[in-house]
Each structure stands twice: as structure tokens, then as C-alpha cells.
Short mmCIF file of C-alpha atoms in Angstrom, two decimals:
data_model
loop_
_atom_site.label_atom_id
_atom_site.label_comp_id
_atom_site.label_asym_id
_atom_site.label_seq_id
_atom_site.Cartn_x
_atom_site.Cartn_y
_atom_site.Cartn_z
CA UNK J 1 -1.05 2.84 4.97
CA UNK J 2 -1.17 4.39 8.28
CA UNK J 3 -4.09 6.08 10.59
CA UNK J 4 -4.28 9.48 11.74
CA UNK J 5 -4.89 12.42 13.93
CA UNK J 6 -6.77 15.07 12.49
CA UNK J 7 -4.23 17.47 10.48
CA UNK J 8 -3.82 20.81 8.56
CA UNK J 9 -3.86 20.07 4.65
CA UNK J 10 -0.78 20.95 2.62
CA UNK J 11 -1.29 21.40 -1.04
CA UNK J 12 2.07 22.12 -2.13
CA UNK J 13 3.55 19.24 -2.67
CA UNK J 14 1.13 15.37 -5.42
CA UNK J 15 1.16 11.32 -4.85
CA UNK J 16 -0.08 8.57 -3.17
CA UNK J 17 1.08 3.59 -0.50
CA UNK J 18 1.42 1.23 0.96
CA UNK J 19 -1.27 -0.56 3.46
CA UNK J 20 -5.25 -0.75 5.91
CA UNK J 21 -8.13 -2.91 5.82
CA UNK J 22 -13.93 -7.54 6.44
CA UNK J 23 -18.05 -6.95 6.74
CA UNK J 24 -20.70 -8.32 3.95
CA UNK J 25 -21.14 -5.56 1.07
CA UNK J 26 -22.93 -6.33 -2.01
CA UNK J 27 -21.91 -4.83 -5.20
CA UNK J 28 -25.53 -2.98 -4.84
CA UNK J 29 -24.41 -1.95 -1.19
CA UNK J 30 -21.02 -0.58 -1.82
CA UNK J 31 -20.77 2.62 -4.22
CA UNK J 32 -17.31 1.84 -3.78
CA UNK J 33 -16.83 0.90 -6.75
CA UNK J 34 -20.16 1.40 -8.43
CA UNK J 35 -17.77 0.16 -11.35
CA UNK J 36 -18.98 -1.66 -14.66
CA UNK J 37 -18.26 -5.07 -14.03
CA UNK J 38 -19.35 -7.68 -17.20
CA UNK J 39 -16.67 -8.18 -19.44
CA UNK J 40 -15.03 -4.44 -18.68
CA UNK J 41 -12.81 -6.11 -16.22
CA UNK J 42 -11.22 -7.35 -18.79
CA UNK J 43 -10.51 -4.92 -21.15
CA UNK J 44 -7.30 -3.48 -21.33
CA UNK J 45 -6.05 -0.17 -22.99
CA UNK J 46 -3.00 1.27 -24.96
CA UNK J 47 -0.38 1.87 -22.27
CA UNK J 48 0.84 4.53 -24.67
CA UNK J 49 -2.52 6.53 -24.77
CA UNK J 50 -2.96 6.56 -20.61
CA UNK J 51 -2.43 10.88 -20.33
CA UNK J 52 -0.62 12.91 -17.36
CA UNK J 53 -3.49 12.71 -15.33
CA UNK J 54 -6.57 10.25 -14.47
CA UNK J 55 -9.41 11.93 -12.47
CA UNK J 56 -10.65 8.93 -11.28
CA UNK J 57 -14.63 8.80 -10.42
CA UNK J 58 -16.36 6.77 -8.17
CA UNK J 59 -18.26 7.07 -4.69
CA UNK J 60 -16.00 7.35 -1.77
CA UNK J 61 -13.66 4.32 -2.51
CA UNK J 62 -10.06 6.05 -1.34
CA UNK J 63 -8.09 3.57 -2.62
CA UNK J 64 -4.67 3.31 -0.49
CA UNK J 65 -3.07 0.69 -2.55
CA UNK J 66 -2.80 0.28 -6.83
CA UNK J 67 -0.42 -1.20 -9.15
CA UNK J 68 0.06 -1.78 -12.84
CA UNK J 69 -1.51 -5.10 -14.29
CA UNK J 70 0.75 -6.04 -17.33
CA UNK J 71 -2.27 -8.12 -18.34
CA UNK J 72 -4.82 -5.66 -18.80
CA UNK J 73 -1.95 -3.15 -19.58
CA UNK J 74 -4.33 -1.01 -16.94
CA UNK J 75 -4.66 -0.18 -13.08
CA UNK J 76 -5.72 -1.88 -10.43
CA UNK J 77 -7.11 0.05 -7.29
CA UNK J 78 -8.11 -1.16 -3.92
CA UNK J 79 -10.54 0.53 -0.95
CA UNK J 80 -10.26 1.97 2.40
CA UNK J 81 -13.96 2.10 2.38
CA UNK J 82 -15.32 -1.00 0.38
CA UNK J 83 -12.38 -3.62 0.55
CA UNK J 84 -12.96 -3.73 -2.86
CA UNK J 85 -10.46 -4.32 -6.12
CA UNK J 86 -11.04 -2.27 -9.43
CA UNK J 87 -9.80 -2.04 -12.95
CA UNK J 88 -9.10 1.43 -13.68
CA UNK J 89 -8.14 2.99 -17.42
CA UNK J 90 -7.11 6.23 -19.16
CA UNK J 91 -11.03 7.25 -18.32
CA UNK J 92 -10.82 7.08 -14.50
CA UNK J 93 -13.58 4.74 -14.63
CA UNK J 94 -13.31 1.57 -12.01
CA UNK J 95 -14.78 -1.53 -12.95
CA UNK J 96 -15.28 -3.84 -10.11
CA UNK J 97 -12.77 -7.00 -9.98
CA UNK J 98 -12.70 -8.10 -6.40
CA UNK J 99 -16.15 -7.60 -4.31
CA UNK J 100 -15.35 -10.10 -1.08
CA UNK J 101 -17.08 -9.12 1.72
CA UNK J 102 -14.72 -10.94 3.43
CA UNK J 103 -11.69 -7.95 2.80
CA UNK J 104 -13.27 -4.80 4.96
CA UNK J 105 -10.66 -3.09 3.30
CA UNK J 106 -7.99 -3.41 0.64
CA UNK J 107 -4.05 -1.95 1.29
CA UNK J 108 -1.10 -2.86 -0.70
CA UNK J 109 -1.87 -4.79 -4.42
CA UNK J 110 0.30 -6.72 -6.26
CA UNK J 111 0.35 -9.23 -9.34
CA UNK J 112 1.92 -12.30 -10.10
CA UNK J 113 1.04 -12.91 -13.81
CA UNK J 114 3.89 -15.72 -13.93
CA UNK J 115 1.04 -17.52 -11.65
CA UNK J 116 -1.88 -15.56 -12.20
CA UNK J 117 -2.07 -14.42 -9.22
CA UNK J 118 -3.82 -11.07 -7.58
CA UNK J 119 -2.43 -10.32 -3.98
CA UNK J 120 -3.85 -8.07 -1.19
CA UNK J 121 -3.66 -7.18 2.23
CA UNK J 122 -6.69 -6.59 3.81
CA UNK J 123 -8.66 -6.20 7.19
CA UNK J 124 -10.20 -3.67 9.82
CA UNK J 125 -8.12 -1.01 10.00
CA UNK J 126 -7.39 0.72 13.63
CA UNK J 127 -8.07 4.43 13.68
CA UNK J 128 -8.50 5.60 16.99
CA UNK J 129 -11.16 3.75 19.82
CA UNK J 130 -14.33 6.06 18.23
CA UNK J 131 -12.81 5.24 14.50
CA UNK J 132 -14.51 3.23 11.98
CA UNK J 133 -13.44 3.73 8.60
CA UNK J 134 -14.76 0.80 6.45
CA UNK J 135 -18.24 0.15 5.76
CA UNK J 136 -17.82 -3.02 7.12
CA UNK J 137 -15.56 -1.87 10.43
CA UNK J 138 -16.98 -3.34 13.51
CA UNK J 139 -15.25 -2.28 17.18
CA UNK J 140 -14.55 -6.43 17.82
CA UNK J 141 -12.74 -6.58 15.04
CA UNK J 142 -10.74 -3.08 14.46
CA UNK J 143 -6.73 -3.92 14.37
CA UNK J 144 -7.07 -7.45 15.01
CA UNK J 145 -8.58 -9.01 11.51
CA UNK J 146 -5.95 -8.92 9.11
CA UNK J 147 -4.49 -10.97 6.51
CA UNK J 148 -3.04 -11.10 2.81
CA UNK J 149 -5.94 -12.33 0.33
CA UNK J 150 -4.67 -14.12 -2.73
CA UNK J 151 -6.92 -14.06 -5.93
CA UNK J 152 -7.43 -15.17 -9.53
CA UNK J 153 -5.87 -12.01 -11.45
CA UNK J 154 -7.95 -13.47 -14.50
CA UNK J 155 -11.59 -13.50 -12.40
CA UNK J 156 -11.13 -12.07 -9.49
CA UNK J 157 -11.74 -15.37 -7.50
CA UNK J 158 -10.61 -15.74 -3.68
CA UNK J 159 -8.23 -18.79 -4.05
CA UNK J 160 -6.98 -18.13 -0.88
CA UNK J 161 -6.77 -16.08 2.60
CA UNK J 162 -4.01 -16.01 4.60
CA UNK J 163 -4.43 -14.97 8.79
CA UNK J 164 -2.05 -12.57 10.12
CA UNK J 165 -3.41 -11.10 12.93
CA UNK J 166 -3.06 -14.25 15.27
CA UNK J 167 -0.72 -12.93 18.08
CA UNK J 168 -2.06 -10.50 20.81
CA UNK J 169 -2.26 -6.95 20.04
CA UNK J 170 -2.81 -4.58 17.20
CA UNK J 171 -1.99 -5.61 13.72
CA UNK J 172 -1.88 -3.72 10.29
CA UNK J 173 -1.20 -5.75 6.94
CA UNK J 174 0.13 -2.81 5.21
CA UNK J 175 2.11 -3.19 2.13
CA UNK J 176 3.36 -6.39 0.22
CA UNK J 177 6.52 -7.67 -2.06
CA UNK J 178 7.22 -10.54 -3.91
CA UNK J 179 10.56 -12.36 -4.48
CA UNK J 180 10.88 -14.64 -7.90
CA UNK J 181 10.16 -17.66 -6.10
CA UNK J 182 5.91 -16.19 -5.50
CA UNK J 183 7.13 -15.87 -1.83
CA UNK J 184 4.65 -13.13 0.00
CA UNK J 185 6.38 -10.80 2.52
CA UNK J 186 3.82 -8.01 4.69
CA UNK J 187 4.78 -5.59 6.59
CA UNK J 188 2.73 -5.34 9.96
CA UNK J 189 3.01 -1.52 10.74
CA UNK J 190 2.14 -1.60 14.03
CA UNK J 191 3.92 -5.10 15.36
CA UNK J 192 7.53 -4.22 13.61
CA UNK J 193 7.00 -7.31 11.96
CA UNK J 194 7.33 -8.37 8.44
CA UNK J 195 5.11 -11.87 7.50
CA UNK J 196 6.25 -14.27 4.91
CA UNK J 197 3.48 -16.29 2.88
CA UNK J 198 4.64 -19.44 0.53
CA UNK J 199 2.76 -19.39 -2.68
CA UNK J 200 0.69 -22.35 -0.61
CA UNK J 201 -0.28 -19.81 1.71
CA UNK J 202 1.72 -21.18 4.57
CA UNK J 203 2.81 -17.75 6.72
CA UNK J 204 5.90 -17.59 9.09
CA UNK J 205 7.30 -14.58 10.85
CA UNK J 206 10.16 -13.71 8.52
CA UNK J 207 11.36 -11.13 10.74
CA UNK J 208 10.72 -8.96 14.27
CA UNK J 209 13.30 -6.57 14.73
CA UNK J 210 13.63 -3.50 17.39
CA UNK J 211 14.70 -0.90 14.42
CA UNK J 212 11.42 -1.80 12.79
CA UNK J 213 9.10 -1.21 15.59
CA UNK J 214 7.86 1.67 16.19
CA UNK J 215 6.26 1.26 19.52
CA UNK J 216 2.73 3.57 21.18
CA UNK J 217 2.80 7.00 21.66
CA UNK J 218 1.70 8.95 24.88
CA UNK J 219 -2.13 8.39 24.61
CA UNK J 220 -1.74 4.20 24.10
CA UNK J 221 -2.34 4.90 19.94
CA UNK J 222 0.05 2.53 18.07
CA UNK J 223 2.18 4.66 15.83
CA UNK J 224 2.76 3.74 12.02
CA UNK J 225 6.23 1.72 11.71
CA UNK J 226 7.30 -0.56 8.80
CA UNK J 227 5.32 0.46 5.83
CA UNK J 228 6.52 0.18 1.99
CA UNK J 229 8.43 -2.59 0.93
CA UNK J 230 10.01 -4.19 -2.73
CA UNK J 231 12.00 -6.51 -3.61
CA UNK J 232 15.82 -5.84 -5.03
CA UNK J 233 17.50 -7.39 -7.50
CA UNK J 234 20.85 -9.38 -5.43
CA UNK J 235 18.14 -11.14 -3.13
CA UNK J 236 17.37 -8.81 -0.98
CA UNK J 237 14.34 -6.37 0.78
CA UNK J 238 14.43 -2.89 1.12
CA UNK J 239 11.84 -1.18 3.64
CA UNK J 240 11.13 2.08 5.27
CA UNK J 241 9.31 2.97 8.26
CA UNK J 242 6.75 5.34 8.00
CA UNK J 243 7.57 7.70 10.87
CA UNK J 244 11.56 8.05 11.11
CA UNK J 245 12.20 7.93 7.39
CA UNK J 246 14.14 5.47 8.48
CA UNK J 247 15.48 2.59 4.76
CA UNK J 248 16.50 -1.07 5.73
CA UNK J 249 18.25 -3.81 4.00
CA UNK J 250 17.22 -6.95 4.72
CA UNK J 251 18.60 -10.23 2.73
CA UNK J 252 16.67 -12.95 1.95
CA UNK J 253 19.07 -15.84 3.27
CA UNK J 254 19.46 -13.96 6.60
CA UNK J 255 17.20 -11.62 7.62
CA UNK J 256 18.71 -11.19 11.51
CA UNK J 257 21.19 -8.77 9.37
CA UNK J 258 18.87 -6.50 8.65
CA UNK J 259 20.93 -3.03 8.22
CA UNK J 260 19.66 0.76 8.70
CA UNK J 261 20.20 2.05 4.71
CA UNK J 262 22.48 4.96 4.99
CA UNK J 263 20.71 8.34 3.97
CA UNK J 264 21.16 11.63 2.37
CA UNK J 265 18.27 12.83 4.08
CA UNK J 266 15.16 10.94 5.81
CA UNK J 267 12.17 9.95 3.99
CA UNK J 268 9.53 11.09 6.80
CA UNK J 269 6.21 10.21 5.99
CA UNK J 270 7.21 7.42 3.72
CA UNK J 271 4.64 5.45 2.32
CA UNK J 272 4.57 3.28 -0.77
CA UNK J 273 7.92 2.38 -2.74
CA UNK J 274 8.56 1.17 -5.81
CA UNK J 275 11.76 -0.23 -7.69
CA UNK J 276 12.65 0.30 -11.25
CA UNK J 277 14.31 -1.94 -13.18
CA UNK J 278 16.90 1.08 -13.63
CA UNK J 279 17.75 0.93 -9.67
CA UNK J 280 15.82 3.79 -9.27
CA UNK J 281 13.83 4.04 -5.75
CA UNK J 282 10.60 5.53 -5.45
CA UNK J 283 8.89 6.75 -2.74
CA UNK J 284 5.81 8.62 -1.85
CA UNK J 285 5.43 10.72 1.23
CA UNK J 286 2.56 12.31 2.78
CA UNK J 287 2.34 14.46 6.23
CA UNK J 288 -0.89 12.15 7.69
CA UNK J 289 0.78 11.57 10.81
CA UNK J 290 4.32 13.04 9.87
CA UNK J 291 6.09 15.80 9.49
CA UNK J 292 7.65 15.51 6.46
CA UNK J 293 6.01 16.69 3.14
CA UNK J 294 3.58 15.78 0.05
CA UNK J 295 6.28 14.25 -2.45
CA UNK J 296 7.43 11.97 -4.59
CA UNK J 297 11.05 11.32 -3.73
CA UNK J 298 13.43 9.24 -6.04
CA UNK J 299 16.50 7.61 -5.19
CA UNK J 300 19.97 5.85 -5.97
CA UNK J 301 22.59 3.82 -4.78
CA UNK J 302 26.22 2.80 -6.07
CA UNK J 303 26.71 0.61 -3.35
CA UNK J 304 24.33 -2.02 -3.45
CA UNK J 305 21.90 -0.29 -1.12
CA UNK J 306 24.41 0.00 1.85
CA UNK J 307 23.30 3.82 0.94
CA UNK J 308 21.27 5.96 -1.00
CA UNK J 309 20.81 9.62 -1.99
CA UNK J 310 17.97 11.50 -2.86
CA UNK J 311 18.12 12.32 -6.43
CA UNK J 312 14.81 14.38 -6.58
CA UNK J 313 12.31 15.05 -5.14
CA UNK J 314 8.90 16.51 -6.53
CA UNK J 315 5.93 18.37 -4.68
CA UNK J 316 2.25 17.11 -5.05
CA UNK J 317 -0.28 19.05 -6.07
CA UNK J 318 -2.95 16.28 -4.09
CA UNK J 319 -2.70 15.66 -0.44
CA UNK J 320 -1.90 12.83 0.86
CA UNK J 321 -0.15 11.09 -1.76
CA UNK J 322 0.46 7.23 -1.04
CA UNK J 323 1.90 5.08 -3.39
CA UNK J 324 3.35 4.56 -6.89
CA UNK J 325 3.14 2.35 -9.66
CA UNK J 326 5.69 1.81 -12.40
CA UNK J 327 4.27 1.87 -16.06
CA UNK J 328 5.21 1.66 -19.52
CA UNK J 329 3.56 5.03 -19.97
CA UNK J 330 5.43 6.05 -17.06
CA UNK J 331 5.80 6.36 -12.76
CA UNK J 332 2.14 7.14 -11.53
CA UNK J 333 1.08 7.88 -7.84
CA UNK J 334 -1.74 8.00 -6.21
CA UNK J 335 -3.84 10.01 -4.73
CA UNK J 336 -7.21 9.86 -2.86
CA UNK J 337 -8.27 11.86 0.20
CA UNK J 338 -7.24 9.21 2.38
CA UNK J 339 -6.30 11.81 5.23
CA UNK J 340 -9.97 12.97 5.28
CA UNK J 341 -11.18 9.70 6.06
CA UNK J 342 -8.16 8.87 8.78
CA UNK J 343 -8.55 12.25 10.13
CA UNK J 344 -12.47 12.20 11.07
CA UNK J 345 -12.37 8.18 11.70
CA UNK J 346 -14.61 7.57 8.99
CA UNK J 347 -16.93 9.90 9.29
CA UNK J 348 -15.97 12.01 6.20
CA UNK J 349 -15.35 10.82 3.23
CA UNK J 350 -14.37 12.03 -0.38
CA UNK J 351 -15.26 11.08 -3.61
CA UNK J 352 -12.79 10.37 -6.33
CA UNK J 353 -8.80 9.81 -6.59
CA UNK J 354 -6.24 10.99 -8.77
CA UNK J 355 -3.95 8.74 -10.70
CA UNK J 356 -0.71 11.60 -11.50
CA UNK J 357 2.06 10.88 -13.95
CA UNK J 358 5.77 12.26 -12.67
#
């Protein structure tokens, strides 16, 4: 998740990651999700039967963050605009899970379904001093409320939320992993920090390190830094930062040795990630406030992630691509307009998202 200066749409490359996001809203008072709530929540559908494509419907939501829930064998979307969660099927349609007006806006999403658990980051995100991109954005608040909000992934039920933006300065809870052990760790994309949240909630600074920090630019604006983020297999993170392309590998046991992830080429404008159980890397890409291009990238490594190539790397038809989700149907990323609301600071939005198989 990331803010941005206006830019020139690119439509030949399709996706969508990681992280941006606490005003009252009423499921009357946000078409964000305008989505059938009653028992459709929890309905689930034939992972088999989701097709190539889901035109997703809905009233200016531009969800930045989904994932697969195992549970419901379906989708689950969050919102720039609402702070909202959604179940989403094969017919686009998203039914309301999570309406807390407490969220502003939803980022990254993840499930725990060892501990029933739903887990967001959330808060006001910073756009700019004239920017206000959630319906619930307030100038007080912009960059400085953030947090990770844990829920019931059966009802949708705030169990817990978890304060991040406590030190001075301008925060942005952007995307989220989880180890075995339930342990939370955010990645702050403007602070070069990455949080770490106990399945009690208790947070810690897991790590602060120069390489992840990508500082202010000329005009005071903080750029985008540490972004997507999963958990490997061997105990350790891997993370990018949004603006160098930049992959790090940081253990679990001893985070100080976090190491830059030797490349075949940078991933600029990387966004969300995802891990297969295969080893395979996925990233998605998007030129909001990069240079790089509208992809989804895939990679591997034969050396236990000391470095990576690019094994492909596919165009999106959709701008602004900006994360994926693994499925047993297949990889999916998503898609929704999110530069259009960045790029006028909320005063343009879109309706819809795409949900594209690769």
C-alpha cells in the first residue's frame, strides 16, 4: 500500500498489495460494501468453479488488501474507502464481514483458521497535506492512527486492536505475515520499521533497520519503503521495499542480520507478495509512485533465499495491480483503481475491482 502523486496510466501490463488505512460509518452510510450481509457471509463456494476472472461490483470500495479464506473456500477483501472487510465469490458480489468504524481503512488481510482468527492493518492513510482518502479521514488523524485489528474470522467480531502509531512521525501499517507460532509482524512503510504482535496483542519493535527506510523526498512527502512481507519456511521473513525493488532476509531468532536478497533484476514498484508452498515468490508491481511496471513477477531460489531470479514475469491488463492471493483454483491478484483514488487524494474514486487468475 503506498500513496501517490498523480500519474500517467499504463494498461499494458494486470494485478494488485500490500497496505493503508478510523471514522464512524454505518453499513447504511458506507456503499463500500453495500454487500449482503445475513447469513451470506458465510457461505462458501466450490474453489474449483471460481473462473479466470471476477468483476467484482460494489460502490467505490478499492480494496488494497485480500486473501483466500480456506474456511469459506472464498475471498476476503478490505477498503481504502470504507475500512471495511468483505466476502467475495465466483459472482464478484461482497458481502459485508467487518463494518468497524473504528478501521478508516483496511490494508493487508490475513487468516489464522488454526485460531480463528481475521487480521488487518488499518488506519488513516497519509496522502499528501490536501489528501483525504477514506470516508472517515480526518487531517488530526492522517498518518498517525494506525494499528493491526484482530477479528473473529467466524463473525467478524473485533477481539482486539493493536496501536502502532505511538512514536512521533508518520506511520503506515501496510502489509502483515504470520509465523506458526500466531506471531503478527507489520511493516510500517514509512518508519522502516517492521512491528511484531503476540497472539495476546502485545506489540514490540521487531526490527528498525537503515536498508529498510526509505526516508522523505524533496517536498517533506514520506516515500513508500518496506511494503510486502511472508513468512518462509526455515524461520525466516522475506520483504521488499516498495521503491528500490530492493528483497530482504530477515530470520526470526536474529533479526539485526537482516540481509539485502541478491537479485536478477529489481522488483520496482513491489507491492504485495505471496509464498507458495512450491518456493515460488510472488509479487505484484504497480507504477503508483514507481517506475517499474504493471506485473505479476514470480520468483525462485536454490539457495535458501540468499538469492533469487525472476522466473516470469506477466503484464496486467488492470492498472495498478497490488497484491496476490494463493488458491486452490489458482494465484489471483488484485486489482482496483487504487491509483485514482491516491492520485486525486480522494477526490475520485472508482467503482468496482477485478479479482484476475495468472
Amino acid at each position: 500500500m503506498l500513496f501517490a502523486r498523480p500519474r500517467r496510466r499504463r494498461m499494458s501490463f494486470a494485478g494488485s498489495g500490500a497496505l493503508a488505512l478510523a471514522a464512524a460509518l454505518t453499513l447504511s452510510a458506507s456503499p463500500a460494501a453495500h454487500a449482503d450481509r445475513h447469513d451470506s457471509t458465510q457461505r462458501s463456494v466450490s474453489a474449483s468453479s471460481l473462473p479466470g476472472v471476477i468483476q467484482g461490483v460494489g460502490h467505490a470500495i478499492h480494496p488494497e488488501g485480500f486473501t483466500w479464506d480456506p474456511t469459506r473456500n472464498a475471498f476476503l477483501i478490505g477498503s481504502l474507502r470504507h475500512g471495511t472487510i468483505s466476502v467475495v465469490g465466483a459472482d464478484g458480489v461482497p458481502r459485508t464481514l467487518v463494518d468497524d468504524p473504528s478501521m478508516i481503512a483496511t490494508g493487508g488481510i490475513r487468516v489464522d483458521p488454526v485460531r480463528n482468527r481475521l487480521l488487518a492493518t488499518y488506519g488513516d492513510v497519509y496522502a499528501g497535506p490536501d489528501s483525504l482518502l477514506s470516508t472517515g479521514s480526518r487531517p488530526e488523524t492522517r498518518g498517525r492512527y494506525v494499528g493491526l485489528a484482530i477479528f473473529n474470522l467466524t463473525t467478524g467480531a473485533l477481539e482486539k486492536r493493536v496501536d502502532l502509531g505511538q512514536s512521533p512521525g508518520l506511520h503506515l501499517a501496510n502489509d502483515l505475515a504470520l509465523d506458526p507460532r500466531g506471531n503478527a509482524y507489520v511493516t510500517d512503510s514509512f518508519t522502516g520499521k517492521i512491528f511484531k504482535i503476540t497472539p495476546s496483542g502485545t506489540a514490540s519493535t521487531f526490527l528498525y533497520d537503515e536498508k529498510l527506510d526509505a526516508g522523505y523526498d524533496a517536498n517533506g512527502m514520506p516515500n513508500v519503503g518496506v511494503n510486502g512481507i511472508v513468512h518462509a519456511r526455515g524461520g525466516f521473513l522475506i520483504t521488499v521495499r516498495y521503491d528500490t525493488g530492493q528483497l530482504f532476509r530477515i530470520p526470526l531468532h536474529r533479526p539485526e542480520a537482516v540481509r539485502e536478497i541478491t537479485l536478477s533484476e529489481p522488483l520496482l514498484g513491489a507491492d504485495g507478495m505471496a509464498l507458495a508452498a512450491d518456493g515460488t515468490l510472488y509479487a505484484a508491481t504497480n507504477t503508483i509512485r514507481s517506475n517499474g511496471v504493471e506485473a505479476l513477477f514470480k520468483l525462485r531460489s536454490h539457495d535458501g533465499w540468499r538469492s533469487a531470479r525472476v522466473v516470469s514475469k506477466e503484464a496486467s491488463p488492470e492498472a495498478a495491480p497490488t497484491t496476490v492471493a494463493l488458491t486452490p483454483s489458482g494465484d489471483y491478484v488484485l486489482s482496483s483503481n487504487v491509483d485514482v483514488l491516491f492520485g486525486s487524494g480522494g477526490r475520485e474514486t472508482r467503482d468496482g475491482f477485478v479479482i484476475r487468475r495468472y
